[in-house]
Amino acid sequence: MLIVKKFGGTSVANKERIYNVARRCIDEYQKGNDVVVILSAMGKMTDELIEMAKNINHNPSKREMDMLLTTGEQTSVALAAMAFDALGVPAISLNAFQVAMHTTSNYSNARLKRIDTERIRHELDQRKIVIVTGFQGINKYGDYTTLGRGGSDTTAVALAAALKADACEIYTDVDGVYTADPRIVRNAKKLTEITYDEMLDLATLGAGVLHNRSVEMAKKYGVQLVVRSSLTNEEGTVLKEEVKVERMLISGVASDKNCAKISVVGLSDKPGTAFRLFDALASANINVDMILQSVGRDNTQDIAFTVVGDYADDAVKVIEDNKSRLKYQKLECEKGVAKVSIVGAGMMSNPGVAAKMFECLYNSNINIKMISTSEIRVTVLIDEKEVEKAVNAAHDIFGLAD
Amino acid sequence: MLIVKKFGGTSVANKERIYNVARRCIDEYQKGNDVVVILSAMGKMTDELIEMAKNINHNPSKREMDMLLTTGEQTSVALAAMAFDALGVPAISLNAFQVAMHTTSNYSNARLKRIDTERIRHELDQRKIVIVTGFQGINKYGDYTTLGRGGSDTTAVALAAALKADACEIYTDVDGVYTADPRIVRNAKKLTEITYDEMLDLATLGAGVLHNRSVEMAKKYGVQLVVRSSLTNEEGTVLKEEVKVERMLISGVASDKNCAKISVVGLSDKPGTAFRLFDALASANINVDMILQSVGRDNTQDIAFTVVGDYADDAVKVIEDNKSRLKYQKLECEKGVAKVSIVGAGMMSNPGVAAKMFECLYNSNINIKMISTSEIRVTVLIDEKEVEKAVNAAHDIFGLAD
């Protein structure tokens, strides 16, 4: 078997943890498996490098920033190789140039295009553990790029796909995917299995265990992903195309607090109104999340949408700056709101799930400000202060702790 | 004109110094010149990386050590590029992979074989200042290597040769090559010019300004090297094939304290005796410096040689371990001795220089333990305690301060 294992920055933050990572990999290796390890930069190293850069130049170029940041993972993999060596197991570290991790050309947020596996296979054939820098790639100019948020997860999944690995294990500081955030729901349960689509919805909705780019890629290439703890030996959560065990209607409840709702009231009800509004926001690099459009009075329409809380003021400014083009009557911004979502592939064949969600919120006396649904998800926007109550109520009514 | 400028670790140790380096390079650039900058790792960074490695593994593999150490120069060049950018001058950083600095395959002490100049020329054509990592290369396996001591000087000279640069300037914390160490000789004078050969003898003999590999390479490829200070704007010392100005007999006086003299007395006077002795030492990786062979009594010979003081005990052990093969009567080791040398191309056409040297030492009451000469150098071995007196006496008698 060929296993790809990815460890984040906290897992390699110091000598003891690097040795812990090495020992876990050696266990796998000594069963006769081939092991490829993906590492992030140690602990706070990326943050420290960013600070060094900002000290030199408040607005460093992305190309040079990537040149600087890639030293972080290279440090991790070299030190890890030394730890394997000290434990008597042959290992070799490789960076993005050595593997040849081809990406798109945009610095700081590149996408992986093609991975050469020749060097890795050559080293595996010699029974070495291969340690690869996560997060980084090279572009067509022969320059370093980085993959943006969740980049090392993406490296791991892409390498697992390219190597046709039998499994790709993502080690984090939690031991798997839960039915809800255990800090919010006392009796949240760890899921042994979850589908890619459910995980995608959970990731997007702030469950924070895996970045959605890596889940999308795993789904696309059929990589069997496992999320597990780097600190315990417990089984984690397996991501699959289809979950075979008998399942609850709902897999989990997710919440995301940092939201703001912006309402644009009395827009003229003509074609192109929504386009102009969201085009202005997109041009200002503001990501819009939930969107609700409704017909207003006297040939007008109202559009409400949510953005990440930090961007609320920017969004308001963009709309005000475009008032003459957009022609609206009133602009409202409500901060301190939150999304609560129930996610589950079982929803598709079971009508009435949304109704049950709304009923439970009504019973808890929670006011719903907006609703958005997909085939496997129901999301409501509520007051931030009521998130704990709402998540617990949903978790209970769908019997997730049973 | 195309100018290669090399700055060492102390010259880029912090923000202010990095900006100082950038400003000096911009002065050159704004005269319309093309500028290629070679940087070492910042200040103590290489030492810190070595300590990190030793903390993980007392005896880290050289391959992984090079993988770790190369992050040092990459950090320097990325930060320097950010400083140029902040000063409004286009610049780009390149590492050994991006330039394609091909070396021999041996890690930690590789030799440069071939440098691709295409990428550098492409960037220079766009009027960018090109900042290149010193000290590092890539070998035929596609792995990082490092060039050993004085490696960044070698990178600079090799790049200057490959690019056919008009000058290669090595910036250090001294402002040139002196007639003697100014810490020893109060009235030592800076040389405006010196020949490669003289510099080679001075470098080998502990003048410590330039590593001899870089001087050898400059001589071989006819690179005009300049040694100057990164802190002042003074003219430095120019290295040339021939020095045209009227010259003193002697260019400088060099000294090297950390020596030991080992005497092997009563070796059988047969062919192969010297070979067996020095082969045994070479096999133990002990470098031998001065060698003196003399005929002893009763068909025996005596061989005396010097080694770096730190290797004296190892050398004695090797010889004792081989006593049965080497067949000698007595082994003596004298620590606390030092080499003092006078160097000068003028010596070749002026007999009597050596005699003048011996006379001045005699007048100073200094006992000579060994003598070694070349066409442009006279070296004597004396007691370590008398180095200051000897260097000053030689500096005076040859009129170097005049």
PDB file of C-alpha atoms in Angstrom, chain A residues 39-304:
ATOM      1  CA  LEU A  39       4.610  18.836   5.966  1.00  0.00           C
ATOM      2  CA  SER A  40       3.665  22.449   6.604  1.00  0.00           C
ATOM      3  CA  ALA A  41       6.028  25.057   8.027  1.00  0.00           C
ATOM      4  CA  MET A  42       6.799  24.669  11.750  1.00  0.00           C
ATOM      5  CA  GLY A  43       4.402  26.288  14.237  1.00  0.00           C
ATOM      6  CA  LYS A  44       4.496  30.048  13.876  1.00  0.00           C
ATOM      7  CA  MET A  45       7.300  30.133  11.283  1.00  0.00           C
ATOM      8  CA  THR A  46       5.091  31.362   8.428  1.00  0.00           C
ATOM      9  CA  ASP A  47       3.795  34.175  10.642  1.00  0.00           C
ATOM     10  CA  GLU A  48       7.366  35.092  11.604  1.00  0.00           C
ATOM     11  CA  LEU A  49       8.475  35.197   7.977  1.00  0.00           C
ATOM     12  CA  ILE A  50       5.515  37.432   7.111  1.00  0.00           C
ATOM     13  CA  GLU A  51       6.530  39.753   9.933  1.00  0.00           C
ATOM     14  CA  MET A  52      10.141  39.859   8.695  1.00  0.00           C
ATOM     15  CA  ALA A  53       8.884  40.780   5.234  1.00  0.00           C
ATOM     16  CA  LYS A  54       6.534  43.502   6.495  1.00  0.00           C
ATOM     17  CA  ASN A  55       9.422  44.954   8.455  1.00  0.00           C
ATOM     18  CA  ILE A  56      11.352  45.374   5.197  1.00  0.00           C
ATOM     19  CA  ASN A  57       8.432  46.392   2.974  1.00  0.00           C
ATOM     20  CA  HIS A  58       4.854  47.105   4.088  1.00  0.00           C
ATOM     21  CA  ASN A  59       3.486  45.769   0.847  1.00  0.00           C
ATOM     22  CA  PRO A  60       5.946  43.112  -0.376  1.00  0.00           C
ATOM     23  CA  SER A  61       5.484  41.693  -3.867  1.00  0.00           C
ATOM     24  CA  LYS A  62       3.676  38.356  -3.912  1.00  0.00           C
ATOM     25  CA  ARG A  63       6.444  36.779  -5.976  1.00  0.00           C
ATOM     26  CA  GLU A  64       9.104  37.602  -3.372  1.00  0.00           C
ATOM     27  CA  MET A  65       6.726  36.723  -0.536  1.00  0.00           C
ATOM     28  CA  ASP A  66       6.376  33.216  -1.985  1.00  0.00           C
ATOM     29  CA  MET A  67      10.168  33.024  -2.396  1.00  0.00           C
ATOM     30  CA  LEU A  68      10.445  33.828   1.312  1.00  0.00           C
ATOM     31  CA  LEU A  69       7.598  31.650   2.631  1.00  0.00           C
ATOM     32  CA  THR A  70       8.711  28.486   0.828  1.00  0.00           C
ATOM     33  CA  THR A  71      11.769  28.381   3.104  1.00  0.00           C
ATOM     34  CA  GLY A  72       9.342  27.438   5.899  1.00  0.00           C
ATOM     35  CA  GLU A  73       8.313  24.047   4.547  1.00  0.00           C
ATOM     36  CA  GLN A  74      11.835  23.335   3.332  1.00  0.00           C
ATOM     37  CA  THR A  75      13.073  23.775   6.905  1.00  0.00           C
ATOM     38  CA  SER A  76      10.394  21.336   8.174  1.00  0.00           C
ATOM     39  CA  VAL A  77      11.128  18.596   5.654  1.00  0.00           C
ATOM     40  CA  ALA A  78      14.910  18.787   6.117  1.00  0.00           C
ATOM     41  CA  LEU A  79      14.604  18.557   9.916  1.00  0.00           C
ATOM     42  CA  ALA A  80      12.079  15.706   9.642  1.00  0.00           C
ATOM     43  CA  ALA A  81      14.452  13.773   7.358  1.00  0.00           C
ATOM     44  CA  MET A  82      17.137  14.166  10.043  1.00  0.00           C
ATOM     45  CA  ALA A  83      14.734  12.763  12.652  1.00  0.00           C
ATOM     46  CA  PHE A  84      13.936   9.708  10.497  1.00  0.00           C
ATOM     47  CA  ASP A  85      17.664   9.214  10.016  1.00  0.00           C
ATOM     48  CA  ALA A  86      18.250   9.363  13.777  1.00  0.00           C
ATOM     49  CA  LEU A  87      15.545   6.687  14.176  1.00  0.00           C
ATOM     50  CA  GLY A  88      17.358   4.505  11.663  1.00  0.00           C
ATOM     51  CA  VAL A  89      14.861   4.689   8.816  1.00  0.00           C
ATOM     52  CA  PRO A  90      15.961   5.937   5.364  1.00  0.00           C
ATOM     53  CA  ALA A  91      14.163   9.111   4.362  1.00  0.00           C
ATOM     54  CA  ILE A  92      14.640  11.978   1.924  1.00  0.00           C
ATOM     55  CA  SER A  93      13.207  15.476   1.784  1.00  0.00           C
ATOM     56  CA  LEU A  94      12.025  17.067  -1.470  1.00  0.00           C
ATOM     57  CA  ASN A  95      10.810  20.585  -2.249  1.00  0.00           C
ATOM     58  CA  ALA A  96       8.533  21.805  -5.039  1.00  0.00           C
ATOM     59  CA  PHE A  97      11.460  22.088  -7.485  1.00  0.00           C
ATOM     60  CA  GLN A  98      12.667  18.582  -6.745  1.00  0.00           C
ATOM     61  CA  VAL A  99       9.254  16.937  -7.061  1.00  0.00           C
ATOM     62  CA  ALA A 100       8.276  19.334  -9.852  1.00  0.00           C
ATOM     63  CA  MET A 101       4.921  20.555  -8.532  1.00  0.00           C
ATOM     64  CA  HIS A 102       3.640  22.570 -11.469  1.00  0.00           C
ATOM     65  CA  THR A 103       1.084  25.258 -10.663  1.00  0.00           C
ATOM     66  CA  THR A 104      -0.652  28.146 -12.347  1.00  0.00           C
ATOM     67  CA  SER A 105       1.456  31.283 -12.458  1.00  0.00           C
ATOM     68  CA  ASN A 106      -0.331  33.466  -9.899  1.00  0.00           C
ATOM     69  CA  TYR A 107       1.746  33.967  -6.788  1.00  0.00           C
ATOM     70  CA  SER A 108       0.299  33.511  -3.267  1.00  0.00           C
ATOM     71  CA  ASN A 109      -2.795  31.725  -4.531  1.00  0.00           C
ATOM     72  CA  ALA A 110      -1.701  29.301  -7.241  1.00  0.00           C
ATOM     73  CA  ARG A 111      -3.508  26.125  -8.286  1.00  0.00           C
ATOM     74  CA  LEU A 112      -1.748  22.810  -8.832  1.00  0.00           C
ATOM     75  CA  LYS A 113      -1.706  21.782 -12.499  1.00  0.00           C
ATOM     76  CA  ARG A 114       0.566  18.765 -12.781  1.00  0.00           C
ATOM     77  CA  ILE A 115       2.835  16.803 -10.466  1.00  0.00           C
ATOM     78  CA  ASP A 116       5.777  14.768 -11.734  1.00  0.00           C
ATOM     79  CA  THR A 117       5.943  11.559  -9.705  1.00  0.00           C
ATOM     80  CA  GLU A 118       9.173  10.160 -11.143  1.00  0.00           C
ATOM     81  CA  ARG A 119      11.507  11.380  -8.409  1.00  0.00           C
ATOM     82  CA  ILE A 120       9.143  10.329  -5.614  1.00  0.00           C
ATOM     83  CA  ARG A 121       8.655   6.860  -7.137  1.00  0.00           C
ATOM     84  CA  HIS A 122      12.402   6.508  -7.562  1.00  0.00           C
ATOM     85  CA  GLU A 123      12.948   7.235  -3.865  1.00  0.00           C
ATOM     86  CA  LEU A 124      10.054   4.986  -2.775  1.00  0.00           C
ATOM     87  CA  ASP A 125      11.525   2.173  -4.884  1.00  0.00           C
ATOM     88  CA  GLN A 126      14.625   2.419  -2.710  1.00  0.00           C
ATOM     89  CA  ARG A 127      12.386   1.965   0.341  1.00  0.00           C
ATOM     90  CA  LYS A 128      12.828   5.525   1.533  1.00  0.00           C
ATOM     91  CA  ILE A 129      10.170   7.540   3.299  1.00  0.00           C
ATOM     92  CA  VAL A 130       9.659  10.597   1.085  1.00  0.00           C
ATOM     93  CA  ILE A 131       9.013  13.919   2.831  1.00  0.00           C
ATOM     94  CA  VAL A 132       7.550  16.617   0.606  1.00  0.00           C
ATOM     95  CA  THR A 133       7.037  20.340   1.250  1.00  0.00           C
ATOM     96  CA  GLY A 134       3.340  21.216   1.355  1.00  0.00           C
ATOM     97  CA  PHE A 135       1.796  24.518   0.266  1.00  0.00           C
ATOM     98  CA  GLN A 136       4.347  25.276  -2.462  1.00  0.00           C
ATOM     99  CA  GLY A 137       4.732  24.840  -6.192  1.00  0.00           C
ATOM    100  CA  ILE A 138       6.607  26.184  -9.207  1.00  0.00           C
ATOM    101  CA  ASN A 139       5.067  28.062 -12.106  1.00  0.00           C
ATOM    102  CA  LYS A 140       5.889  28.267 -15.813  1.00  0.00           C
ATOM    103  CA  TYR A 141       8.512  30.946 -15.127  1.00  0.00           C
ATOM    104  CA  GLY A 142      10.384  28.547 -12.859  1.00  0.00           C
ATOM    105  CA  ASP A 143       9.431  30.556  -9.775  1.00  0.00           C
ATOM    106  CA  TYR A 144       8.066  29.437  -6.434  1.00  0.00           C
ATOM    107  CA  THR A 145       4.344  29.850  -5.879  1.00  0.00           C
ATOM    108  CA  THR A 146       2.231  29.094  -2.831  1.00  0.00           C
ATOM    109  CA  LEU A 147      -1.215  27.545  -2.815  1.00  0.00           C
ATOM    110  CA  GLY A 148      -3.045  29.878  -0.441  1.00  0.00           C
ATOM    111  CA  ARG A 149      -5.153  28.829   2.545  1.00  0.00           C
ATOM    112  CA  GLY A 150      -5.301  25.100   3.189  1.00  0.00           C
ATOM    113  CA  GLY A 151      -2.490  24.673   0.689  1.00  0.00           C
ATOM    114  CA  SER A 152      -0.745  21.759   2.362  1.00  0.00           C
ATOM    115  CA  ASP A 153      -3.985  19.739   2.430  1.00  0.00           C
ATOM    116  CA  THR A 154      -4.282  20.355  -1.303  1.00  0.00           C
ATOM    117  CA  THR A 155      -0.686  19.243  -1.873  1.00  0.00           C
ATOM    118  CA  ALA A 156      -1.407  16.006   0.005  1.00  0.00           C
ATOM    119  CA  VAL A 157      -4.577  15.193  -1.911  1.00  0.00           C
ATOM    120  CA  ALA A 158      -3.019  16.093  -5.267  1.00  0.00           C
ATOM    121  CA  LEU A 159       0.024  13.930  -4.561  1.00  0.00           C
ATOM    122  CA  ALA A 160      -2.222  11.059  -3.426  1.00  0.00           C
ATOM    123  CA  ALA A 161      -4.128  11.374  -6.708  1.00  0.00           C
ATOM    124  CA  ALA A 162      -0.974  11.600  -8.843  1.00  0.00           C
ATOM    125  CA  LEU A 163       0.618   8.623  -7.067  1.00  0.00           C
ATOM    126  CA  LYS A 164      -2.677   6.686  -7.035  1.00  0.00           C
ATOM    127  CA  ALA A 165      -2.180   6.290  -3.300  1.00  0.00           C
ATOM    128  CA  ASP A 166      -4.330   3.853  -1.372  1.00  0.00           C
ATOM    129  CA  ALA A 167      -5.135   6.459   1.248  1.00  0.00           C
ATOM    130  CA  CYS A 168      -4.502  10.081   2.101  1.00  0.00           C
ATOM    131  CA  GLU A 169      -4.493  10.865   5.813  1.00  0.00           C
ATOM    132  CA  ILE A 170      -4.798  14.446   7.028  1.00  0.00           C
ATOM    133  CA  TYR A 171      -3.524  14.769  10.610  1.00  0.00           C
ATOM    134  CA  THR A 172      -4.930  17.700  12.560  1.00  0.00           C
ATOM    135  CA  ASP A 173      -5.375  18.739  16.172  1.00  0.00           C
ATOM    136  CA  VAL A 174      -8.926  17.296  16.220  1.00  0.00           C
ATOM    137  CA  ASP A 175      -9.523  13.588  15.854  1.00  0.00           C
ATOM    138  CA  GLY A 176     -12.073  13.721  13.057  1.00  0.00           C
ATOM    139  CA  VAL A 177     -15.225  15.360  11.769  1.00  0.00           C
ATOM    140  CA  TYR A 178     -17.964  15.807  14.356  1.00  0.00           C
ATOM    141  CA  THR A 179     -21.734  16.117  14.128  1.00  0.00           C
ATOM    142  CA  ALA A 180     -21.217  19.626  15.538  1.00  0.00           C
ATOM    143  CA  ASP A 181     -18.433  21.717  17.064  1.00  0.00           C
ATOM    144  CA  PRO A 182     -17.739  19.914  20.392  1.00  0.00           C
ATOM    145  CA  ARG A 183     -17.085  23.303  21.986  1.00  0.00           C
ATOM    146  CA  ILE A 184     -20.719  24.241  21.255  1.00  0.00           C
ATOM    147  CA  VAL A 185     -22.512  20.918  21.521  1.00  0.00           C
ATOM    148  CA  ARG A 186     -21.481  18.897  24.566  1.00  0.00           C
ATOM    149  CA  ASN A 187     -22.654  15.572  23.180  1.00  0.00           C
ATOM    150  CA  ALA A 188     -21.423  16.023  19.602  1.00  0.00           C
ATOM    151  CA  LYS A 189     -20.337  12.696  18.097  1.00  0.00           C
ATOM    152  CA  LYS A 190     -17.428  11.873  15.853  1.00  0.00           C
ATOM    153  CA  LEU A 191     -18.502  10.621  12.430  1.00  0.00           C
ATOM    154  CA  THR A 192     -16.737   7.503  11.183  1.00  0.00           C
ATOM    155  CA  GLU A 193     -17.697   8.287   7.591  1.00  0.00           C
ATOM    156  CA  ILE A 194     -18.930  11.265   5.610  1.00  0.00           C
ATOM    157  CA  THR A 195     -19.421  11.940   1.892  1.00  0.00           C
ATOM    158  CA  TYR A 196     -17.265  14.437   0.004  1.00  0.00           C
ATOM    159  CA  ASP A 197     -20.320  16.594  -0.674  1.00  0.00           C
ATOM    160  CA  GLU A 198     -21.324  16.720   2.959  1.00  0.00           C
ATOM    161  CA  MET A 199     -17.743  17.581   3.899  1.00  0.00           C
ATOM    162  CA  LEU A 200     -17.636  20.278   1.245  1.00  0.00           C
ATOM    163  CA  ASP A 201     -20.718  21.897   2.722  1.00  0.00           C
ATOM    164  CA  LEU A 202     -19.328  21.594   6.227  1.00  0.00           C
ATOM    165  CA  ALA A 203     -15.930  22.994   5.170  1.00  0.00           C
ATOM    166  CA  THR A 204     -17.483  25.930   3.362  1.00  0.00           C
ATOM    167  CA  LEU A 205     -19.733  26.539   6.315  1.00  0.00           C
ATOM    168  CA  GLY A 206     -16.943  26.903   8.791  1.00  0.00           C
ATOM    169  CA  ALA A 207     -16.362  23.450  10.254  1.00  0.00           C
ATOM    170  CA  GLY A 208     -12.701  24.303   9.659  1.00  0.00           C
ATOM    171  CA  VAL A 209     -11.274  20.795   9.615  1.00  0.00           C
ATOM    172  CA  LEU A 210     -10.413  20.596   5.916  1.00  0.00           C
ATOM    173  CA  HIS A 211     -10.138  23.278   3.293  1.00  0.00           C
ATOM    174  CA  ASN A 212     -12.755  22.817   0.582  1.00  0.00           C
ATOM    175  CA  ARG A 213     -10.229  22.872  -2.265  1.00  0.00           C
ATOM    176  CA  SER A 214      -8.689  19.672  -0.957  1.00  0.00           C
ATOM    177  CA  VAL A 215     -12.099  18.028  -0.529  1.00  0.00           C
ATOM    178  CA  GLU A 216     -13.128  19.032  -4.065  1.00  0.00           C
ATOM    179  CA  MET A 217      -9.943  17.556  -5.428  1.00  0.00           C
ATOM    180  CA  ALA A 218     -10.352  14.350  -3.418  1.00  0.00           C
ATOM    181  CA  LYS A 219     -13.882  13.962  -4.788  1.00  0.00           C
ATOM    182  CA  LYS A 220     -12.777  14.677  -8.347  1.00  0.00           C
ATOM    183  CA  TYR A 221      -9.946  12.123  -8.313  1.00  0.00           C
ATOM    184  CA  GLY A 222     -11.573   9.612  -5.969  1.00  0.00           C
ATOM    185  CA  VAL A 223      -8.888   9.947  -3.275  1.00  0.00           C
ATOM    186  CA  GLN A 224      -9.876   8.242  -0.041  1.00  0.00           C
ATOM    187  CA  LEU A 225      -9.327  10.962   2.553  1.00  0.00           C
ATOM    188  CA  VAL A 226      -9.088  10.317   6.288  1.00  0.00           C
ATOM    189  CA  VAL A 227      -9.088  13.077   8.891  1.00  0.00           C
ATOM    190  CA  ARG A 228      -7.437  12.039  12.151  1.00  0.00           C
ATOM    191  CA  SER A 229      -5.571  13.349  15.151  1.00  0.00           C
ATOM    192  CA  SER A 230      -1.790  13.644  15.208  1.00  0.00           C
ATOM    193  CA  LEU A 231      -1.899  13.283  18.999  1.00  0.00           C
ATOM    194  CA  THR A 232      -3.965  10.121  19.501  1.00  0.00           C
ATOM    195  CA  ASN A 233      -4.173   6.793  17.712  1.00  0.00           C
ATOM    196  CA  GLU A 234      -7.947   6.910  17.346  1.00  0.00           C
ATOM    197  CA  GLU A 235      -9.582   6.145  14.029  1.00  0.00           C
ATOM    198  CA  GLY A 236     -10.549   9.347  12.290  1.00  0.00           C
ATOM    199  CA  THR A 237     -13.327  10.185   9.858  1.00  0.00           C
ATOM    200  CA  VAL A 238     -13.212   8.684   6.360  1.00  0.00           C
ATOM    201  CA  LEU A 239     -14.423  10.726   3.378  1.00  0.00           C
ATOM    202  CA  LYS A 240     -16.087   8.701   0.623  1.00  0.00           C
ATOM    203  CA  GLU A 241     -18.172   9.104  -2.488  1.00  0.00           C
ATOM    204  CA  GLU A 242     -21.015   7.197  -0.854  1.00  0.00           C
ATOM    205  CA  VAL A 243     -21.477   6.244   2.719  1.00  0.00           C
ATOM    206  CA  LYS A 244     -22.677   2.682   3.029  1.00  0.00           C
ATOM    207  CA  VAL A 245     -23.652   2.404   6.664  1.00  0.00           C
ATOM    208  CA  GLU A 246     -27.213   3.205   7.618  1.00  0.00           C
ATOM    209  CA  ARG A 247     -27.273   6.897   8.107  1.00  0.00           C
ATOM    210  CA  MET A 248     -29.066   9.610   9.925  1.00  0.00           C
ATOM    211  CA  LEU A 249     -30.921  12.144   7.834  1.00  0.00           C
ATOM    212  CA  ILE A 250     -28.324  14.695   8.857  1.00  0.00           C
ATOM    213  CA  SER A 251     -24.553  14.261   9.235  1.00  0.00           C
ATOM    214  CA  GLY A 252     -23.783  17.410  11.097  1.00  0.00           C
ATOM    215  CA  VAL A 253     -24.612  20.904  12.198  1.00  0.00           C
ATOM    216  CA  ALA A 254     -22.206  23.703  11.296  1.00  0.00           C
ATOM    217  CA  SER A 255     -22.117  27.337  12.299  1.00  0.00           C
ATOM    218  CA  ASP A 256     -20.233  30.438  11.196  1.00  0.00           C
ATOM    219  CA  LYS A 257     -20.404  33.518  13.362  1.00  0.00           C
ATOM    220  CA  ASN A 258     -18.526  36.224  11.562  1.00  0.00           C
ATOM    221  CA  CYS A 259     -21.299  37.377   9.203  1.00  0.00           C
ATOM    222  CA  ALA A 260     -23.125  40.556   8.232  1.00  0.00           C
ATOM    223  CA  LYS A 261     -26.411  40.945   6.337  1.00  0.00           C
ATOM    224  CA  ILE A 262     -26.720  43.792   3.886  1.00  0.00           C
ATOM    225  CA  SER A 263     -30.117  44.773   2.459  1.00  0.00           C
ATOM    226  CA  VAL A 264     -30.523  46.987  -0.576  1.00  0.00           C
ATOM    227  CA  VAL A 265     -34.145  48.112  -0.629  1.00  0.00           C
ATOM    228  CA  GLY A 266     -36.144  49.592  -3.511  1.00  0.00           C
ATOM    229  CA  LEU A 267     -33.914  48.743  -6.455  1.00  0.00           C
ATOM    230  CA  SER A 268     -35.528  49.343  -9.846  1.00  0.00           C
ATOM    231  CA  ASP A 269     -36.984  46.055 -11.076  1.00  0.00           C
ATOM    232  CA  LYS A 270     -35.194  45.950 -14.440  1.00  0.00           C
ATOM    233  CA  PRO A 271     -32.901  43.350 -16.006  1.00  0.00           C
ATOM    234  CA  GLY A 272     -29.271  43.853 -15.000  1.00  0.00           C
ATOM    235  CA  THR A 273     -29.921  45.251 -11.539  1.00  0.00           C
ATOM    236  CA  ALA A 274     -28.486  42.252  -9.703  1.00  0.00           C
ATOM    237  CA  PHE A 275     -25.598  42.060 -12.145  1.00  0.00           C
ATOM    238  CA  ARG A 276     -24.594  45.678 -11.545  1.00  0.00           C
ATOM    239  CA  LEU A 277     -24.796  45.271  -7.775  1.00  0.00           C
ATOM    240  CA  PHE A 278     -22.729  42.083  -7.521  1.00  0.00           C
ATOM    241  CA  ASP A 279     -20.322  43.121 -10.247  1.00  0.00           C
ATOM    242  CA  ALA A 280     -19.481  46.256  -8.248  1.00  0.00           C
ATOM    243  CA  LEU A 281     -18.847  44.088  -5.168  1.00  0.00           C
ATOM    244  CA  ALA A 282     -16.776  41.528  -7.095  1.00  0.00           C
ATOM    245  CA  SER A 283     -14.632  44.310  -8.573  1.00  0.00           C
ATOM    246  CA  ALA A 284     -13.828  45.335  -5.012  1.00  0.00           C
ATOM    247  CA  ASN A 285     -12.866  41.715  -4.186  1.00  0.00           C
ATOM    248  CA  ILE A 286     -15.759  41.257  -1.763  1.00  0.00           C
ATOM    249  CA  ASN A 287     -17.094  37.723  -1.610  1.00  0.00           C
ATOM    250  CA  VAL A 288     -20.841  37.476  -1.278  1.00  0.00           C
ATOM    251  CA  ASP A 289     -22.366  34.432   0.382  1.00  0.00           C
ATOM    252  CA  MET A 290     -26.147  33.951   0.744  1.00  0.00           C
ATOM    253  CA  ILE A 291     -28.292  36.000  -1.649  1.00  0.00           C
ATOM    254  CA  LEU A 292     -32.031  36.641  -1.334  1.00  0.00           C
ATOM    255  CA  GLN A 293     -33.993  38.561  -3.920  1.00  0.00           C
ATOM    256  CA  SER A 294     -37.619  39.586  -3.393  1.00  0.00           C
ATOM    257  CA  VAL A 295     -40.108  41.741  -5.188  1.00  0.00           C
ATOM    258  CA  GLY A 296     -40.746  45.063  -3.446  1.00  0.00           C
ATOM    259  CA  ARG A 297     -43.471  47.650  -3.935  1.00  0.00           C
ATOM    260  CA  ASP A 298     -44.091  49.845  -7.003  1.00  0.00           C
ATOM    261  CA  ASN A 299     -41.952  47.980  -9.545  1.00  0.00           C
ATOM    262  CA  THR A 300     -38.954  47.762  -7.248  1.00  0.00           C
ATOM    263  CA  GLN A 301     -37.076  44.811  -5.819  1.00  0.00           C
ATOM    264  CA  ASP A 302     -35.117  44.230  -2.640  1.00  0.00           C
ATOM    265  CA  ILE A 303     -31.853  42.282  -2.549  1.00  0.00           C
ATOM    266  CA  ALA A 304     -30.324  41.021   0.683  1.00  0.00           C
TER     267      ALA A 304
END
